[in-house]
Amino acid sequence: MSAIVAAIEIHKQFGGNRVLRGVNLTVQKREILALVGPNGSGKSTLFNVIAGALCPESGTLLLNGEEIFIKHPHQACALGIARTFQVPKPFLHLTCLDNVRVANKKPQTDLMHLLELVQLTDKAQSLAKHLNISERKRLDLARALATDPQILLLDEPMAGMTGAESEQFSVLLHKIRDHFGIAIVWIEHVIAAVLKTADRLSVLVDGKMIVSGQPHLVMKDARVIEAYLGV
Amino acid sequence: MAAKFKLNFILICAIGLFSFCPNFVSAYSLHVLIIGIYYAVMALAWNFLAGQAGLLVFSQAAFAAMGAYASGLFILHSGCPIWSGLIFATAVTGIVGALLGALCRKLNGTYLALVTLSFAEIVRIVITNEDRWTRGTFGLQVPGLLTEYSKVHYFYLFLSLFVIVLFGSKWIGRSRFGFKMLAIKDDSDAAESLGINTARVRTIAFALSAMASGLAGATYAHYLGLATPEMGSLGEMFLILSMTYVGGIGTSVGPAVGAIVLEVAYEQLRDFGQYHLLVFAALTLFVVRFMPAGFSSLVGVFRTLKKDPESKATT
Amino acid sequence: MNLFLFTLLSGLVSGALYALSALGVSLVAGLMRVVNFSHGEFYIFGAYLSYVFGIVFGLQPWIAMSIAVLIMFLCGLILQWILIRPIYKNQSNALVTTFILSIVLQNIAMIVFGPNPKKPPNYIDGVVRIFGFFEFGAQRLMAGAIAFVILACVLLLVWKTNFGRAIRAVAQDRDMAEAIGINAGWVNSVGFAFSVALAAAAGVLVAPIFPVTPNAGESVTLAAFVVLVFGGVGSIRGCLWGGLILGLVEKFGISYLSSMYSQIFGFVLLVAVLLMRPTGMYGSKV
């Protein structure tokens, strides 16, 4: 198993509220893993733990088989864990190119190529504050890629996208997976997109991972149907 | 790119011309200009934190006072040569600045303002109360930097300091570090997630700003021959703040221009007697309320009117 | 033992007045996310007006004090309309603007009233014997008591009346409040004016004990900020506790540690609190 990232028995609570109750998650190289679950199941919290924005009460994080301890998000980034935000956070007063340049780690990276990938070449010299929401999401993505990550965490990137935009985005994700060979973990509510794009699907309910596997099979799983429709 | 070179060229010419001042002005005017340059350095140092990094601190003047007293006390009690006092002052303020920056690394907006303000007040109160060392409100008499007192020489000294701080802050602003400061200013969560160690950047920025102020304060005290607790008061902080805003916060030259112009204006307003500080403050209030980008914004408008396509590249 | 009790009472009285003073800042900060640097200047102007009506016009102390607070309330309405309303959305701008405003007001005070301390007439004279242990200024005791009463009234106002509900609604979510028919602009205006009046009230109560000078506002503002940080934005209970703690820490510090550094205790407290809890003890981030 060439798992890039493994989260083992992660517990996280806020005050008395136990959000993550022993979550296990593995992500392989060159894999698009979609993380779904009802609202409040802990998806964003899990994300934040892996990205270094939150510290779990207990549990282990492994990167390429080695245990890692992250206290600050910039450490996660240095280790190769990149993320985007649900509401895009571009640097509004910098140009798109500069946005990517700030994130860039390797001097020889072709920044324009990254912008090309997300189809923002014509906006390279525009200030980020002039971008619409779909463009901002793509800029976030380009920026995250510039940090030369091993794994990319995407927080509901398709929220608010039109059908056509989601299509384009799916294609983009596949391109990234194949071109860069990285793993992508993706929180999403738009199940249709997940079924089409993801290699694997993990379902988180009430702070516990209940099933993980091929998207179509998982969605037919009785436990998943119960979680979404039932109690 | 060309616009940037043009601006630097104009700047160097302007400074060059300015350096001929001593030949044409009276001793009193030279004194006013020296004070103006002091405030220009202070404004640039504050702008580094407030304008470029987005950290509105109220500790700037306190570091000037700290530098002044550090230098003075060091020289008076150690018997080392006078210039070593400046080095000592810069080192002390740099360390304390870094500590303050580390303390405040998670603070923003109001809380940052309050902590830095508290720091400033603590410094001022300690200086005032420990009069056995500092002679309290009487001020500490410090020896001059130059063996022979010459206003003209002091003018060039301050001008050199100003040039160093101006071009230093410009250079840093355009460096990778400067970009990181801008990123943190815009969105520190995003910056963190992209690998920028925000705590470290802020600490370093604080240290640099404090050192510039400390050095300026020490030089100023040696010029006047006196270090006073007033140097670190909120009133001084107000002057620095208003000069930066009127000149144009966030721009690279605006604060310096604002400082010199306002200092000269301040002296002219002395004729108004009691009212001059009021007029000054009211003017600043007007600018902050109606022209928050300062007078530099007018320059920007002027440039756009000239229809220069590269005018989009700001300083 | 005497010293301990004296210091305790002193601290409580002081604390109540600090709480009263900070209440205004907390209210505005919670309502409009604006931290008012010129708070202390409203305090001193309240005191100055009380002096004008009390000494210059020779009115009864209580009447002079009431008129002063009323006038400051009206001034608050005007100021809010001219200066605060346009800027409240931008936090940094608000900070700077109110800072400059405080300088302007300080200078006006200097020009109009001069640098010498001005003292409104006493509203009560003499001393009170506390349980036979020591004597305590009657006026100081009364000031503290009135401060407590005002605090209690404000607490009632905010929690039991419709206007109080409106204030809480706007503080939590301005847009939502407007959506259910509350005129947020009017609430803000009255809220700000009210906070100015509270500052003035603290001023008129304390000035007969500690006469005011144009620069006196600075330390009042800073003390209010310490309480604000300690008690959290918009929390009345926080103000009360914060004020009491500040008062007690300060007075005990003066009695047992050093009277020279009386001003420092508050600042050290503020820095310590913010380091431990960057959001203040009770409240949310500003």
Coordinates of C-alpha atoms in Angstrom, one line a residue, chain B residues 44-283:
Chain B
L44 CA 8.7 55.1 7.1
A45 CA 9.4 52.7 10.0
W46 CA 5.8 52.8 11.1
N47 CA 4.5 52.4 7.6
F48 CA 6.6 49.3 7.2
L49 CA 4.5 47.7 9.8
A50 CA 1.2 49.5 9.4
G51 CA 1.1 50.0 5.7
Q52 CA 3.1 47.1 4.3
A53 CA 2.3 44.4 6.8
G54 CA -1.1 45.7 7.9
L55 CA -0.2 45.8 11.5
L56 CA -1.4 49.0 13.1
V57 CA 0.8 49.4 16.1
F58 CA 1.1 52.2 18.6
S59 CA 4.5 51.3 19.9
Q60 CA 6.6 53.2 17.3
A61 CA 7.4 56.3 19.3
A62 CA 8.2 54.2 22.3
F63 CA 11.0 52.5 20.4
A64 CA 12.5 55.9 19.5
A65 CA 12.5 56.8 23.2
M66 CA 13.9 53.4 24.1
G67 CA 16.7 53.8 21.5
A68 CA 17.5 57.3 22.8
Y69 CA 17.8 56.3 26.4
A70 CA 19.6 53.1 25.6
S71 CA 22.2 55.0 23.7
G72 CA 22.5 57.8 26.2
L73 CA 22.7 55.5 29.3
F74 CA 25.2 53.2 27.5
I75 CA 27.6 56.0 26.6
L76 CA 27.3 57.7 30.0
H77 CA 27.9 54.6 32.0
S78 CA 30.3 52.6 29.9
G79 CA 32.7 55.2 28.7
C80 CA 32.6 53.7 25.2
P81 CA 33.0 55.9 22.1
I82 CA 29.9 57.8 21.2
W83 CA 29.0 56.0 18.0
S84 CA 28.8 52.7 19.9
G85 CA 25.8 54.0 21.6
L86 CA 23.9 54.0 18.3
I87 CA 24.9 50.4 17.7
F88 CA 23.8 49.5 21.2
A89 CA 20.5 51.3 20.8
T90 CA 19.8 49.5 17.5
A91 CA 20.6 46.2 19.1
V92 CA 18.4 46.7 22.1
T93 CA 15.4 48.0 20.2
G94 CA 15.8 45.2 17.7
I95 CA 15.7 42.5 20.4
V96 CA 12.8 44.1 22.3
G97 CA 11.0 44.7 19.0
A98 CA 11.4 41.0 18.1
L99 CA 10.0 40.1 21.6
L100 CA 7.1 42.4 21.2
G101 CA 6.4 41.0 17.7
A102 CA 6.5 37.4 19.0
L103 CA 4.2 38.4 21.8
C104 CA 1.7 39.9 19.4
R105 CA 2.0 37.3 16.7
K106 CA -1.6 36.2 16.9
L107 CA -3.1 39.6 17.6
N108 CA -4.8 41.8 15.1
G109 CA -6.8 45.0 14.8
T110 CA -7.9 46.4 18.2
Y111 CA -6.1 43.9 20.4
L112 CA -2.8 44.5 18.6
A113 CA -3.3 48.2 19.0
L114 CA -4.1 47.9 22.7
V115 CA -1.1 45.6 23.5
T116 CA 1.3 47.8 21.6
L117 CA -0.2 50.9 23.2
S118 CA 0.2 49.3 26.7
F119 CA 3.8 48.5 25.8
A120 CA 4.4 52.1 24.9
E121 CA 2.8 53.4 28.1
I122 CA 4.8 50.9 30.2
V123 CA 8.0 52.1 28.6
R124 CA 7.1 55.7 29.1
I125 CA 6.1 55.2 32.8
V126 CA 9.2 53.2 33.5
I127 CA 11.4 55.9 32.0
T128 CA 9.6 58.6 33.9
N129 CA 9.7 56.8 37.2
E130 CA 13.2 55.5 37.3
D131 CA 14.6 59.0 37.6
R132 CA 17.6 57.8 39.4
W133 CA 18.9 56.6 36.1
T134 CA 16.9 58.6 33.6
R135 CA 16.4 61.9 35.4
G136 CA 12.7 61.4 34.7
T137 CA 10.8 64.2 33.2
F138 CA 13.8 66.5 33.2
G139 CA 15.2 64.4 30.5
L140 CA 18.6 62.8 30.1
Q141 CA 21.4 64.9 28.8
V142 CA 23.4 63.1 26.2
P143 CA 26.6 64.1 24.5
G144 CA 26.5 65.1 20.8
L145 CA 27.6 62.7 18.1
L146 CA 29.9 65.0 16.5
T147 CA 32.9 66.5 18.3
E148 CA 32.1 69.8 16.9
Y149 CA 28.5 70.9 16.8
S150 CA 27.5 71.6 13.2
K151 CA 23.9 71.7 12.1
V152 CA 25.0 71.1 8.6
H153 CA 26.8 67.9 9.5
Y154 CA 23.9 66.7 11.5
F155 CA 21.7 67.4 8.5
Y156 CA 23.8 65.1 6.3
L157 CA 23.8 62.5 9.0
F158 CA 20.0 62.4 9.2
L159 CA 19.8 62.5 5.4
S160 CA 22.0 59.5 5.2
L161 CA 19.9 57.7 7.8
F162 CA 16.8 58.6 5.8
V163 CA 18.2 57.3 2.5
I164 CA 19.2 54.0 4.1
V165 CA 15.8 53.5 5.7
L166 CA 13.9 54.6 2.6
F167 CA 15.7 52.5 0.1
G168 CA 16.0 49.7 2.6
S169 CA 12.3 49.5 3.1
K170 CA 11.7 49.7 -0.6
W171 CA 14.1 46.9 -1.3
I172 CA 12.6 44.7 1.4
G173 CA 9.2 45.6 0.2
R174 CA 10.0 44.2 -3.3
S175 CA 11.8 41.1 -1.9
R176 CA 10.3 37.8 -1.2
F177 CA 9.9 38.8 2.4
G178 CA 8.0 41.8 1.3
F179 CA 5.6 39.7 -0.6
K180 CA 5.1 37.5 2.4
M181 CA 4.2 40.6 4.4
L182 CA 1.7 41.7 1.8
A183 CA 0.2 38.2 1.7
I184 CA -0.2 38.1 5.5
K185 CA -1.7 41.6 5.3
D186 CA -4.3 40.4 2.9
D187 CA -5.2 37.1 4.4
S188 CA -3.0 35.5 7.0
D189 CA -4.9 32.2 7.1
A190 CA -4.3 31.7 3.4
A191 CA -0.7 32.7 3.8
E192 CA -0.2 30.1 6.5
S193 CA -1.7 27.4 4.4
L194 CA 0.7 28.3 1.6
G195 CA 3.7 27.7 3.8
I196 CA 4.3 31.2 5.1
N197 CA 5.4 31.2 8.7
T198 CA 3.3 34.2 9.7
A199 CA 4.7 34.3 13.3
R200 CA 8.2 34.5 12.0
V201 CA 7.5 37.1 9.4
R202 CA 5.7 39.3 11.8
T203 CA 8.5 39.0 14.5
I204 CA 11.1 40.0 11.9
A205 CA 9.0 42.9 10.7
F206 CA 8.6 44.1 14.2
A207 CA 12.3 43.9 14.9
L208 CA 13.2 45.8 11.7
S209 CA 10.7 48.5 12.3
A210 CA 11.9 48.9 16.0
M211 CA 15.5 49.0 15.0
A212 CA 14.9 51.8 12.5
S213 CA 13.0 53.8 15.2
G214 CA 15.5 53.1 17.8
L215 CA 18.4 54.3 15.7
A216 CA 16.4 57.4 14.6
G217 CA 15.5 58.1 18.2
A218 CA 19.1 57.8 19.4
T219 CA 20.4 60.0 16.7
Y220 CA 17.7 62.6 17.4
A221 CA 18.5 62.6 21.1
H222 CA 22.2 63.1 20.5
Y223 CA 21.4 65.9 18.1
L224 CA 19.2 67.7 20.6
G225 CA 21.5 66.8 23.4
L226 CA 18.6 65.5 25.4
A227 CA 16.4 62.4 25.6
T228 CA 12.9 62.9 27.1
P229 CA 10.1 60.6 28.0
E230 CA 7.9 62.7 25.7
M231 CA 9.7 61.2 22.8
G232 CA 7.7 58.0 23.4
S233 CA 4.4 59.6 24.2
L234 CA 1.0 59.0 22.5
G235 CA 1.2 62.6 21.2
E236 CA 4.3 61.7 19.3
M237 CA 2.6 58.5 18.1
F238 CA -0.2 60.7 16.8
L239 CA 2.2 62.9 14.8
I240 CA 3.8 59.9 13.2
L241 CA 0.5 58.3 12.4
S242 CA -1.0 61.5 10.9
M243 CA 2.1 62.1 8.8
T244 CA 1.9 58.6 7.4
Y245 CA -1.8 58.9 6.6
V246 CA -1.6 62.3 5.1
G247 CA 1.3 61.2 2.9
G248 CA -0.2 58.0 2.0
I249 CA -0.1 54.8 4.0
G250 CA 1.2 51.8 2.3
T251 CA 3.1 53.7 -0.3
S252 CA 6.9 53.7 -0.2
V253 CA 7.6 57.4 -0.3
G254 CA 4.3 58.9 0.8
P255 CA 5.0 58.8 4.6
A256 CA 8.3 60.5 4.2
V257 CA 6.9 63.3 2.1
G258 CA 4.0 63.6 4.5
A259 CA 6.4 63.9 7.4
I260 CA 8.5 66.6 6.0
V261 CA 5.6 68.6 4.6
L262 CA 3.6 68.4 7.9
E263 CA 6.6 69.2 10.1
V264 CA 7.2 72.3 8.1
A265 CA 3.5 73.2 8.2
Y266 CA 3.5 72.5 12.0
E267 CA 6.2 75.0 12.5
Q268 CA 4.4 77.6 10.4
L269 CA 1.3 77.0 12.3
R270 CA 3.1 78.0 15.5
D271 CA 1.9 81.5 14.7
F272 CA -1.6 80.3 15.6
G273 CA -0.4 79.9 19.1
Q274 CA -2.7 77.5 21.1
Y275 CA -4.6 76.5 18.0
H276 CA -1.8 75.0 16.0
L277 CA -2.1 71.5 17.2
L278 CA -5.8 71.6 16.9
V279 CA -5.6 72.8 13.3
F280 CA -3.1 70.0 12.6
A281 CA -5.3 67.4 14.2
A282 CA -8.4 68.6 12.4
L283 CA -6.6 68.5 9.1

